[in-house]
């Protein structure tokens, strides 16, 4: 175990150095050795990814080393345990993007396709082919025939679902699974809408509806993130939210919760005679009613359940039949229920 | 010397710009249509670059190359095509300097590294980048799984799009053509085979022909050059959909048999079955008829057609085996597969000797002979081409069912004289189907005599053999074959030469000199000496 931790530290140092100008001293031998270490590291990840005890030991070693390296080399980025699966790839990218990398190193990493063996360590052809084939097929499948989602989101969602499923299938990995989702969310901070599509697909993904571990987990995680569930529901189309609600009771409940929260942000403007938003939430009365309309158009049992819920809400708020007092009354009137 | 012409450069630069990164249907269609010629052009560019001594020289000689390669590297359709991808990477490799000598070369290096980075990774901050980064597997594995998933989703779409009834007027999914267009570049990609199979199956089930022609062509070429392996059913569907592909497969199989070493009958039937032609023929009558037509034409056109006859015989035997393996309700009547033959010939000839008890072979062969004889007698009686055609068809059926000819020859060795007649007739008919000048009875008589002599003179085998070689009408190449295989021993050779000497004497004293026989004799003598 000691040896393993030492090796892990070595790798991190290598990765850090590859991002600095010290890399200019690397020769062919050093480079090949670095990749050997990186490969070993990938094996470590694959062996211990789902083993909570060992993984946490590795994670704390990682954390210590990251801190140390950050102080010495501020420019290099910390490495998470999950990223160790792609150690060789990370190293390759560092060498390609670091201007100080020696010029002689690149031809080693991209050998002449004619002479190199098909499955050599540095064969990028199958990666490039699969990646571009995937891109090509996704782009040509322009019909959003998967509950309104684009096929790329569906595939990425399924893969995410599979990953979570394998991690969660062994006990003691909940925290790790949460970290994974946290990292993904954090890295998408700029453009979360596409991520929301992927998450929606992951919620829909288990092909056998008996397996609800992953949707349950994702939903719980969404509710822990401040405002995340609301943003997700806003980003997804009314139709898509309806489809997910049909498939998952839990989501349906959570979705209703979000809609109720949106409703609570609307106030009746007596002068205009309209419900208007009070907070920054860009939710309007129309948006709210559209959401309910979609739920009601979905057919049994969701249709009946939604009707019942709306009527209950109206009753609990005082059972008014006049417009302008209770939002639920107005929603019901608007939808002609 | 200009490795690449200016017109070509202009053409391809314009194309690369039009295609851009746009993947509208029309851009995709255009790209896939040009992939083949693009590859040739890239090959030329590569050769040009390889002759350069430095990157600076390359950039001066081919100023377009940076922009051109860059645009192509951003085009997923081009990159997804494995052969184009390799050419592009090799070009980039040529332009890379391990020891850059000036700013141009350094800049080129940086640009190439950027390009490589783009090819193997995703745009930072994109959902693609994030999901791949935290996927817990290598990017290669991730994308392979992603590709498999998208293929499986699209395959499901294709399967659902046709309601299964053949010849429905309208294809429910107008996307089939677009999908097949996208697949042109991806035909040899392993993960694609379920989608390719589904598209081919769809094309057969659905009445519409909406598959991209380039797609079909690529599959066919990849199959023939063995760059692609498809499920058997997919290959058969391809042949059903495209008669051109079927003809190509039949011809290329014939060529492989004629030129290859598997012309020995032992492995020939395995070879034939592996070609999938018998299986496809058993399930689709039109396939059988097409293949037959092709082989028949070849048979009548070439002289040395023993190999073709063997192939036809083995192919038919494998086909019949497949046919009997089918469920009775699925089976078409034999007449459908042999439409031009006199129907009464079908049963006796298409029943294999293995299905008839050995004791009954002679009777069976007599039956066949009498049927064939009546067909030939009709030819003699009638003047029109139709009767001649009937004889040809009957003869061709005999070629197809050549196992009966082999059986006749086998029986002939041990047959009693009174039983030999039908066997001899059959063999004569087999080798000389036409009876112009009423030679058949004459030939049969000759054959009978020869056979009688053969039997009586078994001890004088070499003698008989030599005589046959000299006097027969078979091809002269038989002579070298015989000397190689039979007259190998020195003592035997000497005896043969003596026999030849005797024959020569006899010929010299004949009234007229037969030049043909003479030259054969000389040839045999020369090869023995």
CSV table of N, CA, C and O in Angstrom, one decimal, chain A residues 63-116:
chain,number,residue,atom,x,y,z
A,63,UNK,N,-5.1,14.3,-2.3
A,63,UNK,CA,-5.4,15.6,-1.8
A,63,UNK,C,-4.2,16.3,-1.2
A,63,UNK,O,-3.9,17.5,-1.5
A,64,UNK,N,-3.4,15.5,-0.5
A,64,UNK,CA,-2.2,16.0,0.1
A,64,UNK,C,-1.2,16.4,-1.0
A,64,UNK,O,-0.6,17.5,-0.9
A,65,UNK,N,-1.0,15.6,-1.9
A,65,UNK,CA,-0.1,15.9,-3.0
A,65,UNK,C,-0.5,17.1,-3.8
A,65,UNK,O,0.3,17.9,-4.2
A,66,UNK,N,-1.8,17.1,-4.1
A,66,UNK,CA,-2.3,18.3,-4.8
A,66,UNK,C,-2.0,19.6,-4.1
A,66,UNK,O,-1.5,20.5,-4.8
A,67,UNK,N,-2.2,19.6,-2.8
A,67,UNK,CA,-1.9,20.8,-2.1
A,67,UNK,C,-0.5,21.2,-2.2
A,67,UNK,O,-0.1,22.4,-2.4
A,68,UNK,N,0.4,20.2,-1.9
A,68,UNK,CA,1.8,20.4,-2.0
A,68,UNK,C,2.2,21.0,-3.3
A,68,UNK,O,3.0,22.0,-3.4
A,69,UNK,N,1.7,20.4,-4.4
A,69,UNK,CA,2.1,20.8,-5.7
A,69,UNK,C,1.6,22.2,-6.1
A,69,UNK,O,2.3,22.9,-6.8
A,70,UNK,N,0.4,22.5,-5.6
A,70,UNK,CA,-0.2,23.8,-5.9
A,70,UNK,C,0.7,24.9,-5.3
A,70,UNK,O,0.9,25.9,-5.9
A,71,UNK,N,1.3,24.6,-4.1
A,71,UNK,CA,2.2,25.6,-3.5
A,71,UNK,C,3.5,25.8,-4.4
A,71,UNK,O,3.9,26.9,-4.6
A,72,UNK,N,4.0,24.6,-4.8
A,72,UNK,CA,5.3,24.7,-5.5
A,72,UNK,C,5.1,25.2,-6.9
A,72,UNK,O,5.8,26.0,-7.5
A,73,UNK,N,4.0,24.7,-7.6
A,73,UNK,CA,3.8,25.1,-9.0
A,73,UNK,C,2.3,25.5,-9.1
A,73,UNK,O,1.4,24.8,-9.5
A,74,UNK,N,2.1,26.8,-8.9
A,74,UNK,CA,0.7,27.3,-8.8
A,74,UNK,C,-0.1,27.1,-10.1
A,74,UNK,O,-1.3,27.1,-10.1
A,75,UNK,N,0.7,27.0,-11.2
A,75,UNK,CA,0.0,26.9,-12.5
A,75,UNK,C,-0.7,25.6,-12.8
A,75,UNK,O,-1.6,25.5,-13.6
A,76,UNK,N,-0.3,24.6,-12.1
A,76,UNK,CA,-0.8,23.3,-12.5
A,76,UNK,C,-2.1,23.0,-11.7
A,76,UNK,O,-2.3,23.5,-10.6
A,77,UNK,N,-3.0,22.2,-12.4
A,77,UNK,CA,-4.3,22.0,-11.8
A,77,UNK,C,-4.4,20.7,-11.0
A,77,UNK,O,-3.6,19.8,-11.3
A,78,UNK,N,-5.2,20.8,-9.9
A,78,UNK,CA,-5.3,19.6,-9.1
A,78,UNK,C,-5.9,18.4,-9.8
A,78,UNK,O,-6.7,18.6,-10.7
A,79,UNK,N,-5.6,17.2,-9.4
A,79,UNK,CA,-6.1,16.0,-10.1
A,79,UNK,C,-7.1,15.3,-9.1
A,79,UNK,O,-6.7,15.0,-8.0
A,80,UNK,N,-8.2,15.0,-9.7
A,80,UNK,CA,-9.2,14.2,-8.8
A,80,UNK,C,-9.0,12.7,-9.1
A,80,UNK,O,-8.6,12.3,-10.2
A,81,UNK,N,-9.5,12.0,-8.2
A,81,UNK,CA,-9.4,10.5,-8.3
A,81,UNK,C,-10.1,10.0,-9.6
A,81,UNK,O,-9.5,9.2,-10.3
A,82,UNK,N,-11.2,10.6,-9.9
A,82,UNK,CA,-11.9,10.1,-11.1
A,82,UNK,C,-11.1,10.4,-12.4
A,82,UNK,O,-11.3,9.6,-13.4
A,83,UNK,N,-10.3,11.4,-12.4
A,83,UNK,CA,-9.5,11.7,-13.6
A,83,UNK,C,-8.4,10.7,-13.8
A,83,UNK,O,-7.8,10.7,-14.9
A,84,UNK,N,-8.0,10.0,-12.8
A,84,UNK,CA,-6.9,9.0,-13.0
A,84,UNK,C,-7.2,8.0,-14.0
A,84,UNK,O,-6.3,7.4,-14.6
A,85,UNK,N,-8.5,7.8,-14.3
A,85,UNK,CA,-8.8,6.8,-15.4
A,85,UNK,C,-8.2,7.2,-16.7
A,85,UNK,O,-8.1,6.4,-17.6
A,86,UNK,N,-8.0,8.5,-16.9
A,86,UNK,CA,-7.5,9.0,-18.2
A,86,UNK,C,-6.1,9.6,-18.1
A,86,UNK,O,-5.8,10.6,-18.8
A,87,UNK,N,-5.3,9.1,-17.2
A,87,UNK,CA,-4.0,9.6,-17.0
A,87,UNK,C,-3.2,9.8,-18.2
A,87,UNK,O,-2.6,10.8,-18.4
A,88,UNK,N,-3.1,8.8,-19.1
A,88,UNK,CA,-2.3,8.9,-20.3
A,88,UNK,C,-2.8,10.0,-21.2
A,88,UNK,O,-2.0,10.7,-21.8
A,89,UNK,N,-4.1,10.0,-21.3
A,89,UNK,CA,-4.7,11.1,-22.1
A,89,UNK,C,-4.4,12.5,-21.6
A,89,UNK,O,-4.0,13.4,-22.4
A,90,UNK,N,-4.5,12.6,-20.3
A,90,UNK,CA,-4.1,13.9,-19.7
A,90,UNK,C,-2.7,14.3,-20.0
A,90,UNK,O,-2.4,15.4,-20.3
A,91,UNK,N,-1.8,13.3,-19.8
A,91,UNK,CA,-0.4,13.6,-20.0
A,91,UNK,C,-0.2,14.0,-21.5
A,91,UNK,O,0.6,14.9,-21.8
A,92,UNK,N,-0.8,13.3,-22.4
A,92,UNK,CA,-0.7,13.6,-23.8
A,92,UNK,C,-1.2,15.0,-24.1
A,92,UNK,O,-0.5,15.8,-24.8
A,93,UNK,N,-2.3,15.4,-23.5
A,93,UNK,CA,-2.8,16.7,-23.8
A,93,UNK,C,-1.9,17.8,-23.2
A,93,UNK,O,-1.6,18.8,-23.8
A,94,UNK,N,-1.4,17.5,-22.0
A,94,UNK,CA,-0.4,18.5,-21.4
A,94,UNK,C,0.8,18.7,-22.4
A,94,UNK,O,1.2,19.8,-22.6
A,95,UNK,N,1.3,17.6,-22.9
A,95,UNK,CA,2.5,17.7,-23.8
A,95,UNK,C,2.1,18.4,-25.1
A,95,UNK,O,2.9,19.2,-25.6
A,96,UNK,N,0.9,18.2,-25.6
A,96,UNK,CA,0.5,18.9,-26.8
A,96,UNK,C,0.3,20.4,-26.6
A,96,UNK,O,0.5,21.2,-27.5
A,97,UNK,N,-0.2,20.8,-25.4
A,97,UNK,CA,-0.6,22.2,-25.2
A,97,UNK,C,0.6,23.0,-24.5
A,97,UNK,O,0.5,24.2,-24.4
A,98,UNK,N,1.6,22.3,-24.0
A,98,UNK,CA,2.7,23.0,-23.3
A,98,UNK,C,3.7,23.4,-24.4
A,98,UNK,O,4.4,22.6,-25.0
A,99,UNK,N,3.9,24.7,-24.5
A,99,UNK,CA,4.9,25.2,-25.6
A,99,UNK,C,6.3,24.8,-25.2
A,99,UNK,O,7.1,24.7,-26.1
A,100,UNK,N,6.6,24.5,-24.0
A,100,UNK,CA,8.0,24.1,-23.6
A,100,UNK,C,8.2,22.6,-23.9
A,100,UNK,O,9.4,22.2,-23.7
A,101,UNK,N,7.2,21.8,-24.3
A,101,UNK,CA,7.5,20.4,-24.6
A,101,UNK,C,8.5,20.3,-25.7
A,101,UNK,O,8.4,21.0,-26.7
A,102,UNK,N,9.5,19.4,-25.6
A,102,UNK,CA,10.5,19.2,-26.6
A,102,UNK,C,9.8,18.8,-27.9
A,102,UNK,O,8.9,18.0,-27.9
A,103,UNK,N,10.3,19.3,-29.0
A,103,UNK,CA,9.7,19.0,-30.3
A,103,UNK,C,9.9,17.6,-30.7
A,103,UNK,O,9.1,17.0,-31.4
A,104,UNK,N,11.0,16.9,-30.2
A,104,UNK,CA,11.2,15.5,-30.6
A,104,UNK,C,10.2,14.6,-30.0
A,104,UNK,O,10.1,13.4,-30.4
A,105,UNK,N,9.5,15.0,-29.0
A,105,UNK,CA,8.6,14.1,-28.2
A,105,UNK,C,7.3,13.8,-29.0
A,105,UNK,O,6.8,12.7,-29.0
A,106,UNK,N,6.8,14.8,-29.7
A,106,UNK,CA,5.5,14.6,-30.4
A,106,UNK,C,5.5,13.4,-31.4
A,106,UNK,O,4.6,12.6,-31.4
A,107,UNK,N,6.5,13.3,-32.3
A,107,UNK,CA,6.5,12.2,-33.2
A,107,UNK,C,6.5,10.8,-32.5
A,107,UNK,O,6.0,9.8,-33.0
A,108,UNK,N,7.0,10.8,-31.3
A,108,UNK,CA,7.0,9.5,-30.5
A,108,UNK,C,5.5,9.1,-30.2
A,108,UNK,O,5.1,8.0,-30.2
A,109,UNK,N,4.8,10.2,-29.8
A,109,UNK,CA,3.4,10.0,-29.4
A,109,UNK,C,2.4,9.8,-30.5
A,109,UNK,O,1.3,9.3,-30.3
A,110,UNK,N,2.8,10.3,-31.7
A,110,UNK,CA,2.0,10.1,-32.8
A,110,UNK,C,2.8,9.4,-33.9
A,110,UNK,O,3.1,10.1,-34.9
A,111,UNK,N,3.0,8.1,-33.8
A,111,UNK,CA,3.9,7.5,-34.8
A,111,UNK,C,3.2,7.4,-36.1
A,111,UNK,O,1.9,7.4,-36.2
A,112,UNK,N,3.9,7.2,-37.1
A,112,UNK,CA,3.4,7.1,-38.5
A,112,UNK,C,2.4,6.0,-38.6
A,112,UNK,O,2.8,4.9,-38.3
A,113,UNK,N,1.2,6.3,-38.9
A,113,UNK,CA,0.1,5.2,-38.9
A,113,UNK,C,0.5,4.0,-39.8
A,113,UNK,O,0.1,2.9,-39.5
A,114,UNK,N,1.3,4.3,-40.8
A,114,UNK,CA,1.7,3.1,-41.7
A,114,UNK,C,2.5,2.1,-41.0
A,114,UNK,O,2.4,0.9,-41.2
A,115,UNK,N,3.5,2.6,-40.2
A,115,UNK,CA,4.4,1.7,-39.6
A,115,UNK,C,4.0,1.2,-38.2
A,115,UNK,O,4.4,0.2,-37.7
A,116,UNK,N,3.2,2.0,-37.5
A,116,UNK,CA,2.9,1.7,-36.1
A,116,UNK,C,1.9,0.5,-36.1
A,116,UNK,O,1.1,0.4,-36.9
